[in-house]
Amino acid sequence: MKQETWPAEELEQVPNCPVCAGIQRSRLYADLTDRVFGVAPGKWTLYRCAGCRSAWLDPRPNEATIGRAYENYFTHVAEGSVSTRPKSGLVRLLHSWLNDYKNVRYGSARSPASYGGRWLVPLVPSLRAKADAQCRHLGRVPAKGGRLLDVGFGNGAFLKLAGEMGWNAEGIDFDPKAVEVARSQGLNVRCVSVAELLERNEEYDVITVSHVIEHVQEPGVLLKNLYRLLKPGGFLWLETPNLESAGADRFGPDWMALDPPRHLVLFNPRSLRMCLQNAGFQEIVQRWNGMVSLSIYTVSSAMAKGRCAQDAVPQLFPPLPAVLSELEEMIRPARREFLTFTANKRS
């Protein structure tokens, strides 16, 4: 990546908190750069709201030009490509156990699947939490069928899984390259925004939003629009990085989930819950995506040592601090690396 600055005419100022509109703030980090994908020029400043304690970039790329920050994004590689397949024998074994558990628990058709996974996975809390989060804590598909919308579908992995589980699944994304990759896999996807779907009022039984809300300029507007798209009694699944996680405290400006300038706003448990409530959601429950802290620790440690995130090598036996972080996540939800929430629309 060239070290030029982001053109000033393509930036927008954000004096107020995008979550609560507060005006009191303090500078959290300055001179942040794109060290995860290495494609976005410029240095960025992250501010923290004195009220809701969320954080946001100011200035930030405007909506017309932010696509430049996604030129080498993970969504441009299809699931199952050489770069995304598990490598080691232990990883393959865990993968097959998880598949067996998901096939039995959620009705998927994952392969390969080792028969013992249905019993072994529930015995390991972090492993079961990982499998449940991969299936986004969904119930079985209703007998009459169910419509599911995945907003910002990534590389299409969950859309494929949801289809196996019996959902009538479709996805939307603003990135044309991601849409092209997903369509090449036969997935039902479109390059549109949530706002462009609002004529489909109360059409979906389930909406899932994985690591999207931190990328949008107006997170509250996004949640209100999602509420409109859900049927009465509909189910929302949402996940985003946690600014108050153990990793955020440990690594500070080297925490990989800062990811400027793609991550425009970062939440904490209280501010995300508030945002969901303001949009009208009820029965808001925090869930757990297990084993996340291990990968966050590996990448953030590499960045703290001056290496690129892409050069971080997963370890077969993670270091003790990473293991302790995983144990802390089990008993202290507020410290989890990811905020994984489910919520419902009023019936």
mmCIF file of C-alpha atoms in Angstrom:
data_model
loop_
_atom_site.group_PDB
_atom_site.id
_atom_site.type_symbol
_atom_site.label_atom_id
_atom_site.label_comp_id
_atom_site.label_asym_id
_atom_site.label_seq_id
_atom_site.Cartn_x
_atom_site.Cartn_y
_atom_site.Cartn_z
ATOM 1 C CA MET A 1 0.000 0.000 0.000
ATOM 2 C CA LYS A 2 1.274 3.442 -0.860
ATOM 3 C CA GLN A 3 1.531 5.744 2.118
ATOM 4 C CA GLU A 4 -0.316 8.716 0.621
ATOM 5 C CA THR A 5 -3.181 10.334 2.476
ATOM 6 C CA TRP A 6 -6.851 9.868 1.761
ATOM 7 C CA PRO A 7 -7.909 12.864 -0.422
ATOM 8 C CA ALA A 8 -9.311 15.603 1.804
ATOM 9 C CA GLU A 9 -12.227 16.261 -0.549
ATOM 10 C CA GLU A 10 -13.322 12.624 -0.090
ATOM 11 C CA LEU A 11 -13.559 12.860 3.690
ATOM 12 C CA GLU A 12 -16.484 13.878 5.886
ATOM 13 C CA GLN A 13 -16.423 15.317 9.389
ATOM 14 C CA VAL A 14 -18.313 13.505 12.167
ATOM 15 C CA PRO A 15 -18.432 15.783 15.222
ATOM 16 C CA ASN A 16 -21.290 13.916 16.965
ATOM 17 C CA CYS A 17 -21.388 10.305 18.138
ATOM 18 C CA PRO A 18 -23.061 8.167 15.431
ATOM 19 C CA VAL A 19 -24.702 6.033 18.138
ATOM 20 C CA CYS A 20 -26.208 8.532 20.592
ATOM 21 C CA ALA A 21 -25.513 11.897 18.884
ATOM 22 C CA GLY A 22 -23.499 13.021 21.915
ATOM 23 C CA ILE A 23 -21.149 15.970 21.512
ATOM 24 C CA GLN A 24 -18.746 15.285 24.381
ATOM 25 C CA ARG A 25 -15.826 13.115 23.341
ATOM 26 C CA SER A 26 -12.146 12.367 23.905
ATOM 27 C CA ARG A 27 -9.487 11.129 21.534
ATOM 28 C CA LEU A 28 -8.893 7.413 21.973
ATOM 29 C CA TYR A 29 -6.207 6.757 19.318
ATOM 30 C CA ALA A 30 -4.516 8.886 16.673
ATOM 31 C CA ASP A 31 -2.462 8.029 13.563
ATOM 32 C CA LEU A 32 -4.138 4.654 13.031
ATOM 33 C CA THR A 33 -3.413 3.025 9.663
ATOM 34 C CA ASP A 34 -4.800 0.106 7.658
ATOM 35 C CA ARG A 35 -2.679 -2.769 8.962
ATOM 36 C CA VAL A 36 -5.198 -5.537 8.377
ATOM 37 C CA PHE A 37 -5.564 -5.485 4.591
ATOM 38 C CA GLY A 38 -3.073 -2.754 3.744
ATOM 39 C CA VAL A 39 -5.064 -1.165 0.913
ATOM 40 C CA ALA A 40 -6.441 2.069 2.401
ATOM 41 C CA PRO A 41 -4.153 5.113 2.517
ATOM 42 C CA GLY A 42 -4.186 7.686 5.271
ATOM 43 C CA LYS A 43 -3.963 8.042 9.039
ATOM 44 C CA TRP A 44 -7.094 7.970 11.146
ATOM 45 C CA THR A 45 -8.258 9.259 14.519
ATOM 46 C CA LEU A 46 -10.681 7.364 16.742
ATOM 47 C CA TYR A 47 -12.772 9.299 19.285
ATOM 48 C CA ARG A 48 -14.757 7.934 22.219
ATOM 49 C CA CYS A 49 -18.137 9.242 23.289
ATOM 50 C CA ALA A 50 -18.331 10.501 26.873
ATOM 51 C CA GLY A 51 -21.950 9.370 27.062
ATOM 52 C CA CYS A 52 -22.528 5.948 25.520
ATOM 53 C CA ARG A 53 -18.769 5.088 25.343
ATOM 54 C CA SER A 54 -18.905 4.016 21.697
ATOM 55 C CA ALA A 55 -16.046 5.081 19.421
ATOM 56 C CA TRP A 56 -15.928 6.436 15.882
ATOM 57 C CA LEU A 57 -13.605 7.756 13.197
ATOM 58 C CA ASP A 58 -13.491 11.495 12.555
ATOM 59 C CA PRO A 59 -12.966 12.362 9.796
ATOM 60 C CA ARG A 60 -13.940 9.303 7.792
ATOM 61 C CA PRO A 61 -14.195 8.432 4.071
ATOM 62 C CA ASN A 62 -17.469 9.584 2.584
ATOM 63 C CA GLU A 63 -20.022 7.105 1.292
ATOM 64 C CA ALA A 64 -19.083 7.692 -2.353
ATOM 65 C CA THR A 65 -15.405 6.782 -1.910
ATOM 66 C CA ILE A 66 -15.172 4.299 0.965
ATOM 67 C CA GLY A 67 -15.261 1.394 -1.496
ATOM 68 C CA ARG A 68 -11.547 1.991 -2.076
ATOM 69 C CA ALA A 69 -10.884 0.544 1.382
ATOM 70 C CA TYR A 70 -12.333 -2.822 0.269
ATOM 71 C CA GLU A 71 -10.155 -3.494 -2.767
ATOM 72 C CA ASN A 72 -8.556 -6.596 -1.196
ATOM 73 C CA TYR A 73 -11.283 -7.664 1.210
ATOM 74 C CA PHE A 74 -11.945 -11.226 2.425
ATOM 75 C CA THR A 75 -15.334 -11.263 0.677
ATOM 76 C CA HIS A 76 -13.508 -11.448 -2.656
ATOM 77 C CA VAL A 77 -12.471 -15.064 -1.967
ATOM 78 C CA ALA A 78 -15.136 -17.756 -2.134
ATOM 79 C CA GLU A 79 -15.624 -20.102 0.796
ATOM 80 C CA GLY A 80 -13.842 -23.386 0.180
ATOM 81 C CA SER A 81 -10.999 -21.856 -1.826
ATOM 82 C CA VAL A 82 -7.467 -23.031 -1.145
ATOM 83 C CA SER A 83 -6.816 -20.016 1.069
ATOM 84 C CA THR A 84 -9.730 -20.775 3.409
ATOM 85 C CA ARG A 85 -9.558 -24.559 3.861
ATOM 86 C CA PRO A 86 -8.435 -25.978 7.229
ATOM 87 C CA LYS A 87 -4.860 -27.233 7.054
ATOM 88 C CA SER A 88 -3.785 -29.271 10.088
ATOM 89 C CA GLY A 89 -5.138 -32.676 11.048
ATOM 90 C CA LEU A 90 -6.442 -31.351 14.361
ATOM 91 C CA VAL A 91 -8.284 -28.500 12.658
ATOM 92 C CA ARG A 92 -9.824 -30.927 10.179
ATOM 93 C CA LEU A 93 -10.959 -33.169 13.034
ATOM 94 C CA LEU A 94 -12.533 -30.267 14.900
ATOM 95 C CA HIS A 95 -14.151 -29.168 11.656
ATOM 96 C CA SER A 96 -15.734 -32.593 11.159
ATOM 97 C CA TRP A 97 -16.984 -32.692 14.774
ATOM 98 C CA LEU A 98 -18.553 -29.290 14.353
ATOM 99 C CA ASN A 99 -20.210 -30.456 11.136
ATOM 100 C CA ASP A 100 -21.749 -33.479 12.847
ATOM 101 C CA TYR A 101 -23.078 -31.317 15.688
ATOM 102 C CA LYS A 102 -24.564 -28.774 13.255
ATOM 103 C CA ASN A 103 -26.131 -31.499 11.134
ATOM 104 C CA VAL A 104 -27.928 -32.959 14.137
ATOM 105 C CA ARG A 105 -28.717 -29.731 15.997
ATOM 106 C CA TYR A 106 -29.596 -27.451 13.077
ATOM 107 C CA GLY A 107 -30.506 -29.794 10.223
ATOM 108 C CA SER A 108 -27.594 -28.872 7.962
ATOM 109 C CA ALA A 109 -25.817 -31.261 5.588
ATOM 110 C CA ARG A 110 -22.159 -30.474 6.270
ATOM 111 C CA SER A 111 -19.403 -32.811 5.101
ATOM 112 C CA PRO A 112 -17.092 -34.320 6.253
ATOM 113 C CA ALA A 113 -18.812 -35.060 9.542
ATOM 114 C CA SER A 114 -17.415 -37.300 12.291
ATOM 115 C CA TYR A 115 -20.209 -39.141 14.088
ATOM 116 C CA GLY A 116 -19.016 -38.344 17.601
ATOM 117 C CA GLY A 117 -19.332 -34.579 17.205
ATOM 118 C CA ARG A 118 -22.960 -34.564 18.305
ATOM 119 C CA TRP A 119 -21.849 -35.725 21.760
ATOM 120 C CA LEU A 120 -18.337 -34.273 22.026
ATOM 121 C CA VAL A 121 -19.034 -30.689 20.956
ATOM 122 C CA PRO A 122 -21.606 -29.978 23.740
ATOM 123 C CA LEU A 123 -19.007 -31.077 26.311
ATOM 124 C CA VAL A 124 -16.658 -28.207 25.354
ATOM 125 C CA PRO A 125 -18.435 -24.871 26.019
ATOM 126 C CA SER A 126 -16.307 -22.751 23.676
ATOM 127 C CA LEU A 127 -16.618 -25.306 20.865
ATOM 128 C CA ARG A 128 -20.386 -25.511 21.230
ATOM 129 C CA ALA A 129 -20.583 -21.709 21.360
ATOM 130 C CA LYS A 130 -18.601 -21.558 18.104
ATOM 131 C CA ALA A 131 -20.926 -24.026 16.357
ATOM 132 C CA ASP A 132 -24.078 -22.279 17.590
ATOM 133 C CA ALA A 133 -22.755 -18.903 16.451
ATOM 134 C CA GLN A 134 -21.844 -20.297 13.031
ATOM 135 C CA CYS A 135 -25.499 -21.328 12.727
ATOM 136 C CA ARG A 136 -26.461 -17.929 14.191
ATOM 137 C CA HIS A 137 -28.550 -19.427 16.991
ATOM 138 C CA LEU A 138 -31.437 -20.170 14.635
ATOM 139 C CA GLY A 139 -34.295 -22.471 15.446
ATOM 140 C CA ARG A 140 -35.515 -25.080 13.003
ATOM 141 C CA VAL A 141 -37.170 -23.781 9.861
ATOM 142 C CA PRO A 142 -40.956 -23.390 10.354
ATOM 143 C CA ALA A 143 -43.075 -26.080 8.708
ATOM 144 C CA LYS A 144 -44.509 -23.451 6.351
ATOM 145 C CA GLY A 145 -40.993 -22.414 5.356
ATOM 146 C CA GLY A 146 -38.970 -19.387 6.362
ATOM 147 C CA ARG A 147 -37.371 -16.434 4.580
ATOM 148 C CA LEU A 148 -33.929 -15.321 5.705
ATOM 149 C CA LEU A 149 -31.955 -12.235 4.694
ATOM 150 C CA ASP A 150 -28.222 -12.019 5.322
ATOM 151 C CA VAL A 151 -27.087 -8.387 5.201
ATOM 152 C CA GLY A 152 -23.448 -8.091 4.149
ATOM 153 C CA PHE A 153 -23.075 -11.788 3.375
ATOM 154 C CA GLY A 154 -19.259 -11.870 3.367
ATOM 155 C CA ASN A 155 -17.914 -14.735 1.271
ATOM 156 C CA GLY A 156 -21.284 -16.503 1.196
ATOM 157 C CA ALA A 157 -20.404 -19.152 3.779
ATOM 158 C CA PHE A 158 -23.442 -18.583 5.980
ATOM 159 C CA LEU A 159 -25.843 -18.300 3.029
ATOM 160 C CA LYS A 160 -24.753 -21.760 1.914
ATOM 161 C CA LEU A 161 -25.200 -23.129 5.428
ATOM 162 C CA ALA A 162 -28.617 -21.495 5.837
ATOM 163 C CA GLY A 163 -29.736 -23.059 2.558
ATOM 164 C CA GLU A 164 -28.619 -26.478 3.794
ATOM 165 C CA MET A 165 -30.632 -25.895 6.962
ATOM 166 C CA GLY A 166 -33.755 -25.392 4.859
ATOM 167 C CA TRP A 167 -34.077 -21.608 4.894
ATOM 168 C CA ASN A 168 -35.109 -19.681 1.800
ATOM 169 C CA ALA A 169 -31.962 -17.571 2.079
ATOM 170 C CA GLU A 170 -30.914 -14.477 0.178
ATOM 171 C CA GLY A 171 -28.192 -11.908 0.711
ATOM 172 C CA ILE A 172 -27.409 -8.288 -0.066
ATOM 173 C CA ASP A 173 -24.111 -6.413 -0.128
ATOM 174 C CA PHE A 174 -22.885 -3.038 -1.382
ATOM 175 C CA ASP A 175 -19.654 -4.572 -2.779
ATOM 176 C CA PRO A 176 -20.071 -5.602 -6.465
ATOM 177 C CA LYS A 177 -17.051 -7.937 -6.283
ATOM 178 C CA ALA A 178 -18.496 -9.781 -3.281
ATOM 179 C CA VAL A 179 -21.798 -10.166 -5.138
ATOM 180 C CA GLU A 180 -19.973 -11.520 -8.185
ATOM 181 C CA VAL A 181 -18.119 -14.107 -6.086
ATOM 182 C CA ALA A 182 -21.328 -15.212 -4.327
ATOM 183 C CA ARG A 183 -23.265 -15.520 -7.577
ATOM 184 C CA SER A 184 -20.517 -17.725 -8.987
ATOM 185 C CA GLN A 185 -21.382 -20.154 -6.164
ATOM 186 C CA GLY A 186 -25.065 -20.160 -7.157
ATOM 187 C CA LEU A 187 -26.214 -18.027 -4.225
ATOM 188 C CA ASN A 188 -29.239 -15.724 -4.326
ATOM 189 C CA VAL A 189 -27.649 -12.319 -3.775
ATOM 190 C CA ARG A 190 -28.080 -8.739 -4.932
ATOM 191 C CA CYS A 191 -25.960 -5.590 -4.886
ATOM 192 C CA VAL A 192 -28.399 -3.289 -3.083
ATOM 193 C CA SER A 193 -28.641 -1.477 0.238
ATOM 194 C CA VAL A 194 -31.080 -2.197 3.054
ATOM 195 C CA ALA A 195 -32.878 1.072 2.267
ATOM 196 C CA GLU A 196 -33.556 -0.163 -1.280
ATOM 197 C CA LEU A 197 -35.461 -3.164 0.146
ATOM 198 C CA LEU A 198 -37.914 -1.190 2.243
ATOM 199 C CA GLU A 199 -40.750 -1.804 -0.192
ATOM 200 C CA ARG A 200 -40.546 -5.388 1.144
ATOM 201 C CA ASN A 201 -42.076 -4.300 4.429
ATOM 202 C CA GLU A 202 -42.390 -7.157 6.997
ATOM 203 C CA GLU A 203 -41.224 -9.818 4.563
ATOM 204 C CA TYR A 204 -38.489 -11.752 6.418
ATOM 205 C CA ASP A 205 -38.696 -14.237 9.267
ATOM 206 C CA VAL A 206 -34.990 -13.873 10.057
ATOM 207 C CA ILE A 207 -32.376 -11.209 9.345
ATOM 208 C CA THR A 208 -28.702 -11.813 10.153
ATOM 209 C CA VAL A 209 -26.089 -9.058 10.215
ATOM 210 C CA SER A 210 -22.550 -10.311 10.819
ATOM 211 C CA HIS A 211 -19.839 -7.667 11.199
ATOM 212 C CA VAL A 212 -21.690 -5.059 9.169
ATOM 213 C CA ILE A 213 -23.008 -2.442 11.585
ATOM 214 C CA GLU A 214 -19.484 -1.198 12.348
ATOM 215 C CA HIS A 215 -19.072 -0.380 8.632
ATOM 216 C CA VAL A 216 -22.108 1.889 8.207
ATOM 217 C CA GLN A 217 -22.385 5.646 8.644
ATOM 218 C CA GLU A 218 -25.728 5.583 10.481
ATOM 219 C CA PRO A 219 -26.069 2.397 12.586
ATOM 220 C CA GLY A 220 -29.333 3.501 14.214
ATOM 221 C CA VAL A 221 -30.993 4.028 10.838
ATOM 222 C CA LEU A 222 -29.801 0.587 9.714
ATOM 223 C CA LEU A 223 -31.420 -1.119 12.724
ATOM 224 C CA LYS A 224 -34.695 0.748 12.264
ATOM 225 C CA ASN A 225 -34.802 -0.327 8.609
ATOM 226 C CA LEU A 226 -34.096 -3.942 9.568
ATOM 227 C CA TYR A 227 -36.950 -3.767 12.072
ATOM 228 C CA ARG A 228 -39.284 -2.686 9.258
ATOM 229 C CA LEU A 229 -38.179 -5.579 7.040
ATOM 230 C CA LEU A 230 -38.877 -8.238 9.678
ATOM 231 C CA LYS A 231 -42.253 -9.888 10.023
ATOM 232 C CA PRO A 232 -44.000 -9.420 13.404
ATOM 233 C CA GLY A 233 -42.256 -11.811 15.786
ATOM 234 C CA GLY A 234 -39.243 -11.931 13.461
ATOM 235 C CA PHE A 235 -35.729 -12.742 14.667
ATOM 236 C CA LEU A 236 -32.592 -10.587 14.335
ATOM 237 C CA TRP A 237 -29.044 -11.928 14.766
ATOM 238 C CA LEU A 238 -26.256 -9.361 14.936
ATOM 239 C CA GLU A 239 -22.527 -9.477 15.649
ATOM 240 C CA THR A 240 -19.864 -6.758 15.864
ATOM 241 C CA PRO A 241 -16.518 -6.185 17.673
ATOM 242 C CA ASN A 242 -16.631 -5.230 21.348
ATOM 243 C CA LEU A 243 -14.683 -2.087 22.222
ATOM 244 C CA GLU A 244 -14.598 -3.191 25.876
ATOM 245 C CA SER A 245 -13.231 -6.685 25.217
ATOM 246 C CA ALA A 246 -10.148 -8.143 26.859
ATOM 247 C CA GLY A 247 -8.311 -7.925 23.539
ATOM 248 C CA ALA A 248 -9.165 -4.256 23.083
ATOM 249 C CA ASP A 249 -7.699 -3.510 26.514
ATOM 250 C CA ARG A 250 -4.632 -5.699 26.044
ATOM 251 C CA PHE A 251 -3.591 -4.534 22.576
ATOM 252 C CA GLY A 252 -4.876 -0.949 22.432
ATOM 253 C CA PRO A 253 -4.074 0.571 19.016
ATOM 254 C CA ASP A 254 -2.803 -2.832 17.838
ATOM 255 C CA TRP A 255 -6.174 -4.551 18.411
ATOM 256 C CA MET A 256 -7.034 -5.975 15.004
ATOM 257 C CA ALA A 257 -10.753 -5.163 15.282
ATOM 258 C CA LEU A 258 -10.076 -1.417 15.086
ATOM 259 C CA ASP A 259 -9.530 -1.970 11.331
ATOM 260 C CA PRO A 260 -9.548 1.655 10.111
ATOM 261 C CA PRO A 261 -10.964 3.062 7.914
ATOM 262 C CA ARG A 262 -13.436 0.215 7.284
ATOM 263 C CA HIS A 263 -14.706 0.158 10.865
ATOM 264 C CA LEU A 264 -16.410 3.508 11.279
ATOM 265 C CA VAL A 265 -18.013 2.913 14.678
ATOM 266 C CA LEU A 266 -17.290 0.489 17.513
ATOM 267 C CA PHE A 267 -19.809 -0.501 20.189
ATOM 268 C CA ASN A 268 -19.762 -1.761 23.760
ATOM 269 C CA PRO A 269 -22.456 -4.022 25.256
ATOM 270 C CA ARG A 270 -24.486 -1.167 26.707
ATOM 271 C CA SER A 271 -24.435 1.053 23.625
ATOM 272 C CA LEU A 272 -25.389 -1.760 21.252
ATOM 273 C CA ARG A 273 -28.267 -2.823 23.486
ATOM 274 C CA MET A 274 -29.435 0.801 23.618
ATOM 275 C CA CYS A 275 -29.292 1.075 19.836
ATOM 276 C CA LEU A 276 -31.379 -2.095 19.447
ATOM 277 C CA GLN A 277 -33.950 -0.862 21.959
ATOM 278 C CA ASN A 278 -34.199 2.500 20.215
ATOM 279 C CA ALA A 279 -34.968 0.698 16.967
ATOM 280 C CA GLY A 280 -37.892 -1.106 18.630
ATOM 281 C CA PHE A 281 -36.404 -4.544 19.304
ATOM 282 C CA GLN A 282 -37.259 -6.550 22.403
ATOM 283 C CA GLU A 283 -36.101 -9.809 24.044
ATOM 284 C CA ILE A 284 -32.504 -8.711 23.471
ATOM 285 C CA VAL A 285 -30.079 -11.461 24.499
ATOM 286 C CA GLN A 286 -26.278 -11.522 24.399
ATOM 287 C CA ARG A 287 -24.827 -14.760 23.020
ATOM 288 C CA TRP A 288 -21.284 -16.129 22.751
ATOM 289 C CA ASN A 289 -19.180 -16.824 19.680
ATOM 290 C CA GLY A 290 -16.577 -19.175 21.126
ATOM 291 C CA MET A 291 -12.875 -19.455 20.267
ATOM 292 C CA VAL A 292 -12.753 -15.938 18.796
ATOM 293 C CA SER A 293 -10.253 -14.624 21.334
ATOM 294 C CA LEU A 294 -7.642 -17.156 20.143
ATOM 295 C CA SER A 295 -7.544 -15.782 16.601
ATOM 296 C CA ILE A 296 -7.831 -12.165 17.783
ATOM 297 C CA TYR A 297 -4.823 -12.722 20.058
ATOM 298 C CA THR A 298 -2.737 -14.255 17.269
ATOM 299 C CA VAL A 299 -3.347 -11.452 14.776
ATOM 300 C CA SER A 300 -3.161 -8.593 17.274
ATOM 301 C CA SER A 301 0.103 -9.973 18.691
ATOM 302 C CA ALA A 302 1.592 -9.983 15.198
ATOM 303 C CA MET A 303 0.473 -6.397 14.642
ATOM 304 C CA ALA A 304 1.935 -5.338 18.014
ATOM 305 C CA LYS A 305 5.280 -6.709 16.799
ATOM 306 C CA GLY A 306 5.086 -4.627 13.634
ATOM 307 C CA ARG A 307 4.009 -7.418 11.304
ATOM 308 C CA CYS A 308 1.102 -7.361 8.869
ATOM 309 C CA ALA A 309 -2.112 -9.043 10.006
ATOM 310 C CA GLN A 310 -2.011 -11.207 6.888
ATOM 311 C CA ASP A 311 1.322 -12.670 8.056
ATOM 312 C CA ALA A 312 -0.022 -13.938 11.387
ATOM 313 C CA VAL A 313 0.299 -17.721 11.642
ATOM 314 C CA PRO A 314 -2.266 -19.655 13.755
ATOM 315 C CA GLN A 315 -0.639 -21.730 16.477
ATOM 316 C CA LEU A 316 -1.559 -25.337 17.149
ATOM 317 C CA PHE A 317 -1.177 -24.715 20.891
ATOM 318 C CA PRO A 318 -2.221 -21.127 21.697
ATOM 319 C CA PRO A 319 -0.269 -19.150 24.315
ATOM 320 C CA LEU A 320 -1.523 -19.038 27.891
ATOM 321 C CA PRO A 321 -2.853 -15.421 27.728
ATOM 322 C CA ALA A 322 -5.075 -16.390 24.793
ATOM 323 C CA VAL A 323 -6.396 -19.418 26.678
ATOM 324 C CA LEU A 324 -7.099 -17.281 29.747
ATOM 325 C CA SER A 325 -8.961 -14.770 27.570
ATOM 326 C CA GLU A 326 -11.126 -17.580 26.254
ATOM 327 C CA LEU A 327 -11.947 -18.679 29.801
ATOM 328 C CA GLU A 328 -12.752 -15.088 30.780
ATOM 329 C CA GLU A 329 -15.167 -14.826 27.836
ATOM 330 C CA MET A 330 -17.080 -17.808 29.188
ATOM 331 C CA ILE A 331 -17.848 -16.182 32.516
ATOM 332 C CA ARG A 332 -17.749 -12.433 31.690
ATOM 333 C CA PRO A 333 -19.932 -11.622 28.676
ATOM 334 C CA ALA A 334 -18.998 -7.933 28.800
ATOM 335 C CA ARG A 335 -15.384 -8.857 27.971
ATOM 336 C CA ARG A 336 -16.070 -10.975 24.887
ATOM 337 C CA GLU A 337 -14.243 -10.015 21.695
ATOM 338 C CA PHE A 338 -17.457 -9.986 19.699
ATOM 339 C CA LEU A 339 -20.841 -8.658 20.731
ATOM 340 C CA THR A 340 -23.248 -11.354 19.528
ATOM 341 C CA PHE A 341 -26.880 -10.362 20.117
ATOM 342 C CA THR A 342 -30.255 -11.767 19.207
ATOM 343 C CA ALA A 343 -33.490 -9.781 19.364
ATOM 344 C CA ASN A 344 -37.099 -10.015 18.268
ATOM 345 C CA LYS A 345 -39.662 -7.764 16.675
ATOM 346 C CA ARG A 346 -42.935 -7.368 18.520
ATOM 347 C CA SER A 347 -45.591 -9.815 17.359
#
